[in-house]
Tab-separated table of C-alpha atoms in Angstrom:
chain	number	residue	atom	x	y	z
A	1	MET	CA	4.075	235.601	118.671
A	2	THR	CA	6.349	232.803	119.961
A	3	LYS	CA	4.956	229.578	121.214
A	4	GLU	CA	6.346	230.337	124.654
A	5	SER	CA	4.030	233.311	124.846
A	6	PHE	CA	0.830	231.417	124.019
A	7	LYS	CA	-2.087	232.844	126.013
A	8	ILE	CA	-4.960	230.669	127.106
A	9	LEU	CA	-8.192	231.930	128.574
A	10	ILE	CA	-9.744	229.211	130.792
A	11	VAL	CA	-13.386	228.983	131.759
A	12	SER	CA	-13.781	226.529	134.626
A	13	GLU	CA	-16.878	225.480	136.447
A	14	SER	CA	-15.159	224.671	139.754
A	15	LEU	CA	-11.693	224.878	141.216
A	16	ASP	CA	-12.657	223.561	144.646
A	17	VAL	CA	-10.602	220.329	144.950
A	18	ASP	CA	-12.897	219.019	147.646
A	19	SER	CA	-15.985	219.254	145.455
A	20	GLY	CA	-15.198	216.267	143.198
A	21	SER	CA	-12.630	214.638	140.945
A	22	GLY	CA	-13.461	217.025	138.078
A	23	ALA	CA	-12.294	220.055	140.017
A	24	LYS	CA	-9.125	218.245	141.108
A	25	ALA	CA	-8.366	217.490	137.449
A	26	ASN	CA	-9.102	221.121	136.547
A	27	VAL	CA	-6.679	222.508	139.067
A	28	SER	CA	-3.908	220.037	138.047
A	29	LEU	CA	-4.338	220.980	134.391
A	30	ILE	CA	-4.160	224.694	135.181
A	31	LYS	CA	-1.045	224.179	137.322
A	32	ASN	CA	0.682	222.186	134.552
A	33	LEU	CA	-0.256	224.743	131.923
A	34	LEU	CA	1.522	227.325	134.074
A	35	LYS	CA	4.541	225.062	134.492
A	36	ALA	CA	4.616	224.590	130.682
A	37	GLY	CA	5.036	228.400	130.356
A	38	PHE	CA	1.624	229.424	129.009
A	39	LYS	CA	0.103	232.711	130.150
A	40	LEU	CA	-3.324	232.037	131.695
A	41	LYS	CA	-6.392	234.012	132.645
A	42	VAL	CA	-8.955	231.840	134.492
A	43	TYR	CA	-12.583	232.672	134.892
A	44	HIS	CA	-14.241	230.262	137.321
A	45	TYR	CA	-17.606	229.690	138.859
A	46	THR	CA	-16.444	228.219	142.156
A	47	ARG	CA	-18.678	229.295	145.033
A	48	THR	CA	-15.806	229.279	147.503
A	49	GLU	CA	-12.564	231.270	147.564
A	50	VAL	CA	-9.677	229.543	145.720
A	51	LYS	CA	-6.071	230.449	144.969
A	52	ILE	CA	-3.663	229.049	142.405
A	53	GLU	CA	-0.178	230.523	142.566
A	54	GLY	CA	0.768	232.186	139.304
A	55	ALA	CA	-2.749	232.202	137.812
A	56	ASP	CA	-4.876	235.296	137.199
A	57	LEU	CA	-8.167	234.085	138.740
A	58	ILE	CA	-11.468	235.839	138.217
A	59	SER	CA	-14.470	234.635	140.191
A	60	ILE	CA	-17.649	234.882	138.124
A	61	PRO	CA	-20.545	236.322	140.172
A	62	GLU	CA	-23.947	234.629	140.142
A	63	ASN	CA	-26.794	236.740	138.809
A	64	ARG	CA	-29.179	236.725	141.746
A	65	SER	CA	-31.677	239.204	140.337
A	66	SER	CA	-32.913	237.371	137.278
A	67	LEU	CA	-36.206	235.581	136.758
A	68	LEU	CA	-34.289	232.278	136.308
A	69	PHE	CA	-32.614	232.739	139.676
A	70	PHE	CA	-36.001	233.385	141.284
A	71	LEU	CA	-37.520	230.282	139.606
A	72	SER	CA	-34.524	228.136	140.574
A	73	ARG	CA	-34.910	229.070	144.230
A	74	ILE	CA	-38.645	228.288	144.186
A	75	GLU	CA	-37.779	224.828	142.791
A	76	ARG	CA	-35.065	224.355	145.458
A	77	TYR	CA	-37.389	225.340	148.336
A	78	ILE	CA	-40.169	222.982	147.094
A	79	ARG	CA	-37.609	220.174	146.824
A	80	LYS	CA	-36.177	220.851	150.292
A	81	TYR	CA	-39.347	221.523	152.319
A	82	LEU	CA	-42.072	219.648	150.384
A	83	LYS	CA	-39.801	216.784	149.209
A	84	ILE	CA	-41.081	217.267	145.683
A	85	SER	CA	-38.546	217.438	142.852
A	86	LEU	CA	-39.779	219.491	139.895
A	87	ASN	CA	-36.537	219.301	137.924
A	88	PRO	CA	-37.404	216.131	135.964
A	89	LYS	CA	-40.558	217.804	134.585
A	90	ILE	CA	-38.692	221.120	133.997
A	91	GLU	CA	-35.889	219.411	132.175
A	92	LYS	CA	-38.266	217.297	130.123
A	93	LYS	CA	-39.677	220.515	128.662
A	94	THR	CA	-36.571	222.786	128.616
A	95	GLY	CA	-33.675	220.295	128.547
A	96	PHE	CA	-31.912	221.754	131.577
A	97	SER	CA	-32.681	223.150	134.992
A	98	PHE	CA	-33.437	226.836	135.751
A	99	THR	CA	-30.237	226.829	137.877
A	100	LEU	CA	-28.067	225.750	134.896
A	101	TYR	CA	-29.590	228.350	132.603
A	102	ASN	CA	-29.011	231.094	135.161
A	103	ASP	CA	-25.441	229.950	135.759
A	104	ARG	CA	-24.869	229.810	132.015
A	105	ASN	CA	-26.117	233.382	131.604
A	106	SER	CA	-23.953	234.533	134.582
A	107	ILE	CA	-20.839	233.078	132.991
A	108	THR	CA	-21.669	234.470	129.597
A	109	ALA	CA	-22.221	237.925	131.020
A	110	SER	CA	-18.744	237.967	132.632
A	111	LEU	CA	-17.028	236.693	129.471
A	112	ILE	CA	-18.664	239.375	127.266
A	113	ASN	CA	-16.850	241.998	129.390
A	114	GLU	CA	-13.474	240.326	128.869
A	115	LYS	CA	-11.027	242.805	127.237
A	116	GLY	CA	-7.340	243.139	126.661
A	117	PHE	CA	-6.106	239.551	127.114
A	118	ASN	CA	-6.564	238.466	123.473
A	119	PRO	CA	-6.037	234.723	124.021
A	120	ASP	CA	-4.683	232.267	121.445
A	121	TRP	CA	-7.004	229.563	122.840
A	122	ILE	CA	-10.100	229.433	125.024
A	123	LEU	CA	-10.401	226.286	127.126
A	124	THR	CA	-13.666	225.294	128.816
A	125	LEU	CA	-13.391	222.955	131.845
A	126	SER	CA	-16.479	221.499	133.529
A	127	GLN	CA	-17.449	219.134	136.335
A	128	GLY	CA	-19.860	216.317	136.613
A	129	GLY	CA	-22.622	216.358	133.970
A	130	SER	CA	-23.381	220.087	133.794
A	131	PHE	CA	-20.882	221.570	131.244
A	132	ARG	CA	-21.864	225.108	132.226
A	133	PRO	CA	-18.786	226.763	130.607
A	134	HIS	CA	-19.605	224.946	127.372
A	135	HIS	CA	-23.142	226.259	127.450
A	136	ALA	CA	-21.718	229.731	127.880
A	137	LEU	CA	-19.261	229.477	124.976
A	138	LEU	CA	-22.029	228.447	122.654
A	139	LYS	CA	-23.478	231.933	123.186
A	140	LEU	CA	-20.177	233.542	122.091
A	141	PRO	CA	-19.707	232.641	118.392
A	142	GLU	CA	-16.801	235.083	118.007
A	143	TRP	CA	-14.733	232.794	120.217
A	144	HIS	CA	-15.624	229.483	118.485
A	145	ARG	CA	-12.519	229.523	116.208
A	146	LYS	CA	-10.280	229.490	119.338
A	147	TRP	CA	-12.443	227.169	121.455
A	148	ILE	CA	-11.062	223.959	122.993
A	149	ALA	CA	-13.993	222.130	124.615
A	150	TYR	CA	-12.735	219.744	127.264
A	151	ILE	CA	-15.064	216.751	127.787
A	152	HIS	CA	-14.070	214.692	130.819
A	153	ASP	CA	-16.740	211.959	130.667
A	154	PRO	CA	-19.278	210.636	128.176
A	155	TYR	CA	-22.355	212.875	127.875
A	156	PRO	CA	-25.313	212.774	127.876
A	157	MET	CA	-25.975	209.755	130.104
A	158	HIS	CA	-27.463	207.552	127.417
A	159	TRP	CA	-24.124	207.855	125.563
A	160	TYR	CA	-22.398	206.141	128.472
A	161	PRO	CA	-21.224	202.582	127.897
A	162	LYS	CA	-23.271	199.820	129.565
A	163	PRO	CA	-24.007	199.193	132.388
A	164	TYR	CA	-24.230	202.927	133.153
A	165	THR	CA	-26.696	203.989	130.462
A	166	TRP	CA	-30.026	205.610	131.351
A	167	ARG	CA	-32.091	208.339	129.744
A	168	GLU	CA	-32.331	211.574	131.631
A	169	SER	CA	-35.151	214.009	131.513
A	170	GLY	CA	-34.702	216.155	128.447
A	171	PHE	CA	-32.178	213.706	126.975
A	172	SER	CA	-32.856	214.710	123.415
A	173	THR	CA	-32.099	218.393	124.154
A	174	LYS	CA	-28.915	217.332	126.048
A	175	GLN	CA	-27.838	215.290	123.030
A	176	GLU	CA	-28.440	218.204	120.683
A	177	PHE	CA	-26.377	220.409	123.051
A	178	MET	CA	-23.434	217.984	122.918
A	179	MET	CA	-23.652	217.727	119.109
A	180	GLU	CA	-23.687	221.559	118.887
A	181	VAL	CA	-20.523	221.697	121.038
A	182	ALA	CA	-18.839	219.333	118.577
A	183	ASP	CA	-19.978	221.399	115.586
A	184	LYS	CA	-18.961	224.817	117.050
A	185	CYS	CA	-15.654	224.151	118.842
A	186	LYS	CA	-12.291	224.199	117.141
A	187	TYR	CA	-11.060	221.231	119.126
A	188	ALA	CA	-12.668	218.750	121.549
A	189	ALA	CA	-10.275	217.639	124.183
A	190	PHE	CA	-10.631	214.302	126.078
A	191	PRO	CA	-8.670	212.867	129.001
A	192	SER	CA	-8.429	209.479	127.249
A	193	LEU	CA	-8.020	208.027	123.788
A	194	HIS	CA	-10.785	205.553	124.366
A	195	LEU	CA	-13.189	208.352	125.385
A	196	LYS	CA	-12.404	210.307	122.235
A	197	GLU	CA	-13.173	207.204	120.142
A	198	TRP	CA	-16.290	206.427	122.178
A	199	MET	CA	-17.732	209.921	121.720
A	200	GLY	CA	-16.764	209.834	118.068
A	201	SER	CA	-18.737	206.631	117.610
A	202	HIS	CA	-21.873	208.625	118.619
A	203	TYR	CA	-21.060	211.794	116.634
A	204	SER	CA	-18.298	211.770	114.049
A	205	PRO	CA	-17.060	215.448	114.506
A	206	TYR	CA	-15.570	214.338	117.829
A	207	ASN	CA	-13.306	212.015	115.884
A	208	GLU	CA	-12.307	214.791	113.474
A	209	LYS	CA	-11.730	217.466	116.154
A	210	GLY	CA	-10.683	215.241	119.019
A	211	ILE	CA	-7.363	215.598	120.874
A	212	VAL	CA	-6.206	213.811	124.007
A	213	ILE	CA	-5.135	215.894	127.033
A	214	PRO	CA	-4.895	213.391	129.911
A	215	HIS	CA	-5.480	214.257	133.550
A	216	GLN	CA	-2.310	215.827	134.776
A	217	LEU	CA	0.268	214.668	137.257
A	218	ASN	CA	0.843	217.067	140.106
A	219	HIS	CA	4.075	216.350	142.005
A	220	ASN	CA	3.308	218.815	144.813
A	221	LEU	CA	0.005	217.519	146.120
A	222	PRO	CA	-0.877	218.997	149.515
A	223	SER	CA	-0.894	216.323	152.099
A	224	GLU	CA	-2.336	216.113	155.659
A	225	LYS	CA	-2.398	213.124	157.948
A	226	PRO	CA	-6.022	212.118	158.644
A	227	GLU	CA	-7.085	211.622	162.216
A	228	GLU	CA	-9.774	209.147	161.128
A	229	VAL	CA	-7.421	206.465	159.755
A	230	ASP	CA	-4.293	204.917	161.244
A	231	LEU	CA	-1.677	203.702	158.741
A	232	PRO	CA	1.129	201.948	160.632
A	233	SER	CA	4.170	201.222	158.429
A	234	ASP	CA	4.279	197.583	159.540
A	235	GLU	CA	0.868	196.777	157.985
A	236	PHE	CA	0.019	195.890	154.389
A	237	ILE	CA	-2.661	198.496	153.551
A	238	VAL	CA	-4.892	197.981	150.541
A	239	LEU	CA	-6.701	201.314	149.892
A	240	HIS	CA	-9.687	202.111	147.736
A	241	ALA	CA	-10.239	205.894	147.769
A	242	GLY	CA	-13.063	207.319	145.691
A	243	ASN	CA	-16.771	207.380	144.957
A	244	MET	CA	-18.254	203.863	144.879
A	245	LEU	CA	-20.686	204.356	141.984
A	246	GLN	CA	-23.371	201.735	141.440
A	247	ALA	CA	-21.479	200.021	138.580
A	248	ARG	CA	-18.280	199.910	140.634
A	249	GLN	CA	-19.319	196.787	142.534
A	250	PRO	CA	-17.073	196.127	145.557
A	251	GLN	CA	-18.081	192.497	146.290
A	252	GLY	CA	-15.220	190.969	144.269
A	253	LEU	CA	-12.648	193.029	146.083
A	254	ILE	CA	-14.183	192.334	149.493
A	255	ASN	CA	-14.466	188.551	148.891
A	256	GLY	CA	-11.079	188.346	147.262
A	257	PHE	CA	-9.549	190.081	150.278
A	258	LYS	CA	-11.347	187.706	152.706
A	259	LYS	CA	-10.060	184.684	150.754
A	260	PHE	CA	-6.568	186.199	150.893
A	261	LEU	CA	-6.893	186.392	154.703
A	262	LEU	CA	-8.101	182.796	154.886
A	263	ASN	CA	-5.044	181.679	152.972
A	264	ASN	CA	-2.790	183.975	154.979
A	265	PRO	CA	-4.251	184.095	158.472
A	266	ASN	CA	-1.159	185.719	159.938
A	267	ALA	CA	-0.949	188.477	157.338
A	268	ARG	CA	-0.569	191.968	158.780
A	269	ALA	CA	-3.134	193.366	156.340
A	270	ARG	CA	-6.070	195.692	156.173
A	271	LEU	CA	-8.477	196.759	153.429
A	272	ILE	CA	-9.640	200.363	153.687
A	273	HIS	CA	-12.334	202.184	151.668
A	274	VAL	CA	-12.712	205.967	151.813
A	275	GLY	CA	-15.393	207.845	149.907
A	276	PRO	CA	-19.152	208.131	149.251
A	277	THR	CA	-20.960	204.775	148.869
A	278	VAL	CA	-24.637	205.538	148.315
A	279	HIS	CA	-25.444	202.133	146.831
A	280	TYR	CA	-23.118	200.041	148.978
A	281	GLN	CA	-22.896	201.683	152.353
A	282	ALA	CA	-25.030	199.079	154.194
A	283	TYR	CA	-23.074	196.220	152.578
A	284	LEU	CA	-19.663	197.693	153.300
A	285	SER	CA	-20.607	198.685	156.853
A	286	SER	CA	-21.798	195.125	157.471
A	287	GLU	CA	-18.610	193.595	156.147
A	288	ALA	CA	-16.508	195.980	158.266
A	289	ALA	CA	-18.588	195.109	161.389
A	290	GLU	CA	-17.900	191.412	160.845
A	291	ASN	CA	-14.183	191.719	159.978
A	292	GLU	CA	-11.752	193.941	161.889
A	293	ARG	CA	-9.382	193.818	158.905
A	294	ILE	CA	-11.867	195.783	156.767
A	295	GLU	CA	-12.445	199.504	157.447
A	296	VAL	CA	-14.849	201.796	155.662
A	297	TYR	CA	-15.284	205.526	155.820
A	298	CYS	CA	-18.367	206.295	153.646
A	299	ASP	CA	-18.192	210.131	153.657
A	300	ASN	CA	-16.183	212.613	151.731
A	301	MET	CA	-12.715	213.214	153.108
A	302	HIS	CA	-10.688	216.334	152.438
A	303	PHE	CA	-8.392	215.919	149.412
A	304	LYS	CA	-5.243	216.621	151.465
A	305	LYS	CA	-6.090	213.687	153.709
A	306	VAL	CA	-6.918	211.348	150.828
A	307	ALA	CA	-3.559	212.255	149.171
A	308	CYS	CA	-1.773	211.298	152.402
A	309	LEU	CA	-3.589	207.960	152.486
A	310	GLN	CA	-2.670	207.225	148.839
A	311	GLU	CA	1.015	208.076	149.534
A	312	ASN	CA	1.202	205.832	152.593
A	313	ALA	CA	-0.905	202.885	151.430
A	314	SER	CA	0.875	199.694	150.282
A	315	VAL	CA	-1.463	199.271	147.293
A	316	ASN	CA	-3.987	201.679	145.727
A	317	VAL	CA	-7.108	200.155	144.117
A	318	ILE	CA	-8.918	201.390	141.048
A	319	ILE	CA	-12.371	199.811	140.509
A	320	GLU	CA	-14.174	200.115	137.199
A	321	ALA	CA	-17.403	198.618	135.967
A	322	LYS	CA	-18.095	195.099	134.724
A	323	ALA	CA	-18.372	196.060	131.100
A	324	GLU	CA	-16.978	195.583	127.607
A	325	ILE	CA	-15.117	198.856	127.805
A	326	SER	CA	-14.288	201.541	130.334
A	327	PRO	CA	-13.299	204.641	128.315
A	328	PHE	CA	-12.818	206.775	131.446
A	329	LEU	CA	-9.517	207.999	132.788
A	330	PRO	CA	-10.325	208.234	136.518
A	331	GLY	CA	-9.473	211.575	138.086
A	332	LYS	CA	-7.531	209.811	140.814
A	333	PHE	CA	-5.281	207.926	138.334
A	334	PRO	CA	-2.532	210.586	138.359
A	335	HIS	CA	-2.650	210.667	142.180
A	336	CYS	CA	-2.146	206.899	142.325
A	337	ILE	CA	0.752	207.242	139.837
A	338	ALA	CA	2.304	210.048	141.856
A	339	ALA	CA	2.054	207.898	145.028
A	340	GLY	CA	4.497	205.483	143.419
A	341	LYS	CA	2.773	202.341	144.781
A	342	PRO	CA	1.421	199.341	142.907
A	343	ILE	CA	-2.081	199.726	141.564
A	344	LEU	CA	-4.556	196.887	141.884
A	345	LEU	CA	-6.626	197.475	138.755
A	346	LEU	CA	-10.101	195.906	138.716
A	347	GLY	CA	-11.975	196.464	135.461
A	348	PRO	CA	-12.797	195.230	131.974
A	349	PRO	CA	-10.140	193.958	129.536
A	350	LYS	CA	-10.499	197.115	127.424
A	351	SER	CA	-10.058	200.246	129.506
A	352	GLU	CA	-8.019	203.426	129.296
A	353	VAL	CA	-6.225	202.672	132.531
A	354	ARG	CA	-5.205	199.208	131.291
A	355	ARG	CA	-4.108	200.759	127.963
A	356	LEU	CA	-1.757	203.100	129.839
A	357	MET	CA	-0.513	200.467	132.306
A	358	GLY	CA	0.054	197.956	129.483
A	359	GLU	CA	-1.807	194.766	128.686
A	360	ASP	CA	0.922	192.779	130.416
A	361	TYR	CA	0.461	194.711	133.692
A	362	PRO	CA	0.531	191.981	136.297
A	363	PHE	CA	-1.962	193.320	138.890
A	364	TRP	CA	-5.151	193.417	136.786
A	365	ALA	CA	-8.329	191.368	137.190
A	366	GLU	CA	-12.056	191.817	136.374
A	367	ILE	CA	-14.030	193.101	139.299
A	368	ASP	CA	-15.897	189.820	139.935
A	369	ASN	CA	-12.880	187.456	139.636
A	370	GLU	CA	-12.474	186.753	143.346
A	371	GLU	CA	-9.898	183.968	142.922
A	372	LYS	CA	-7.598	186.152	140.792
A	373	ILE	CA	-8.020	189.086	143.113
A	374	CYS	CA	-7.063	186.823	146.013
A	375	GLN	CA	-3.925	185.583	144.122
A	376	LEU	CA	-2.924	189.145	143.148
A	377	LEU	CA	-3.212	190.274	146.739
A	378	SER	CA	-1.033	187.310	147.779
A	379	ASN	CA	1.550	188.335	145.229
A	380	LEU	CA	1.485	191.937	146.293
A	381	TYR	CA	1.786	190.913	149.978
A	382	GLU	CA	4.817	188.756	149.228
A	383	ASN	CA	6.412	191.692	147.413
A	384	TRP	CA	5.567	194.001	150.335
A	385	GLU	CA	7.170	191.599	152.834
A	386	ALA	CA	10.262	191.470	150.609
A	387	GLY	CA	10.372	195.264	150.377
A	388	PHE	CA	9.585	195.427	146.615
A	389	LEU	CA	6.450	197.515	146.501
A	390	SER	CA	7.659	200.801	144.935
A	391	SER	CA	6.725	201.571	141.331
A	392	ASP	CA	8.416	204.016	139.029
A	393	TYR	CA	5.784	204.516	136.263
A	394	LYS	CA	8.384	206.590	134.334
A	395	GLU	CA	6.671	206.477	130.920
A	396	ILE	CA	3.208	207.212	132.394
A	397	LYS	CA	4.577	210.137	134.443
A	398	GLU	CA	5.970	211.639	131.279
A	399	TYR	CA	2.628	211.163	129.509
A	400	LEU	CA	0.842	212.951	132.344
A	401	SER	CA	3.457	215.738	132.620
A	402	GLU	CA	3.603	219.384	131.665
A	403	ASN	CA	6.165	218.534	128.957
A	404	HIS	CA	3.705	216.280	127.044
A	405	LEU	CA	0.923	218.829	127.652
A	406	LYS	CA	3.091	221.611	126.141
A	407	GLU	CA	3.713	219.446	123.039
A	408	VAL	CA	-0.019	218.845	122.548
A	409	ILE	CA	-1.011	222.487	122.888
A	410	GLU	CA	1.847	223.794	120.698
A	411	GLY	CA	0.862	221.198	118.056
A	412	LEU	CA	-2.601	222.693	117.589
A	413	ARG	CA	-3.363	224.655	114.431
A	414	SER	CA	-5.437	227.790	114.789
């Protein structure tokens, strides 16, 4: 069999690009595998209809007649109508929710019936902290010698770097699950080198089996102009698009932008945030109410609209935690690279994004360094006024491309 005819069976939790950054990354990876010439068969557990041109997609049905399904619905109704969450107690005893176990069994049942494709590799893609496809593959030992387990973020939660760490209900079972994945898979794939090293520091097989498959660049992102936001070309637009997690503190960016405005009162500039902000919605809304140059949209926005904003912003912002290390490669990083605009990177000195951008990248600051953020915004504004705000990112684009992806996959030994 020639390398060009490699066949990959993919098991993906979600392919709905509006459901989260994990699904966006999954879709981009599948599209680039197709561009690289691999033959794909994709099983997915998306609960909405999806299409990917050129991919053989098989929607996995949910088993709605099992005892686990019945128990999961009882838990859901109690949570919805009585406002009592039983999942922490359930997971403390069983490790995972009834819903996850039922979904795992549903996925496993579909994969058992797979015939005829005979893949060279089996790639599991997940979303959030559930790893349902990985749970399913553990039940299929005959596939372990071909299994590439993709791990997009640290897991379980107490393996996250500070300040994120907290112990979930059933954390010991979750840790045992992740160790079993490392033991049983042929390769463990990570979107970043720092994440591979971080997970390997908790369990050494991840170092031994780890490979890096970064989030992929998609040159043909669907784009749709949002009605909610106006982006005139004669304004300097600083855009943060994404989930404002608790550790991604926005105060440094807000205060740095306000200082920039004080120093440049005539600047034609706006700061826009788009995305969920559970922990900072009141703060951001208050800042926006007091300053007409700050706009916040604290709800999810369709991916097509966000892509349009990123393409038309003057500067895209990536915010990471105040920490010793940020091993994550944000799902939106390839989108920001594809936009071809400068990235204002706010994060720790050691991060995967900074590693890729280069330690001499000029538009980096820690998230609470308001004075430096102010200065960087001033520099970016001067460049914008002079018409020098496009960025090529040639080397990074190649690293995130289907060509590099092809080299990684073809370099694996079965």
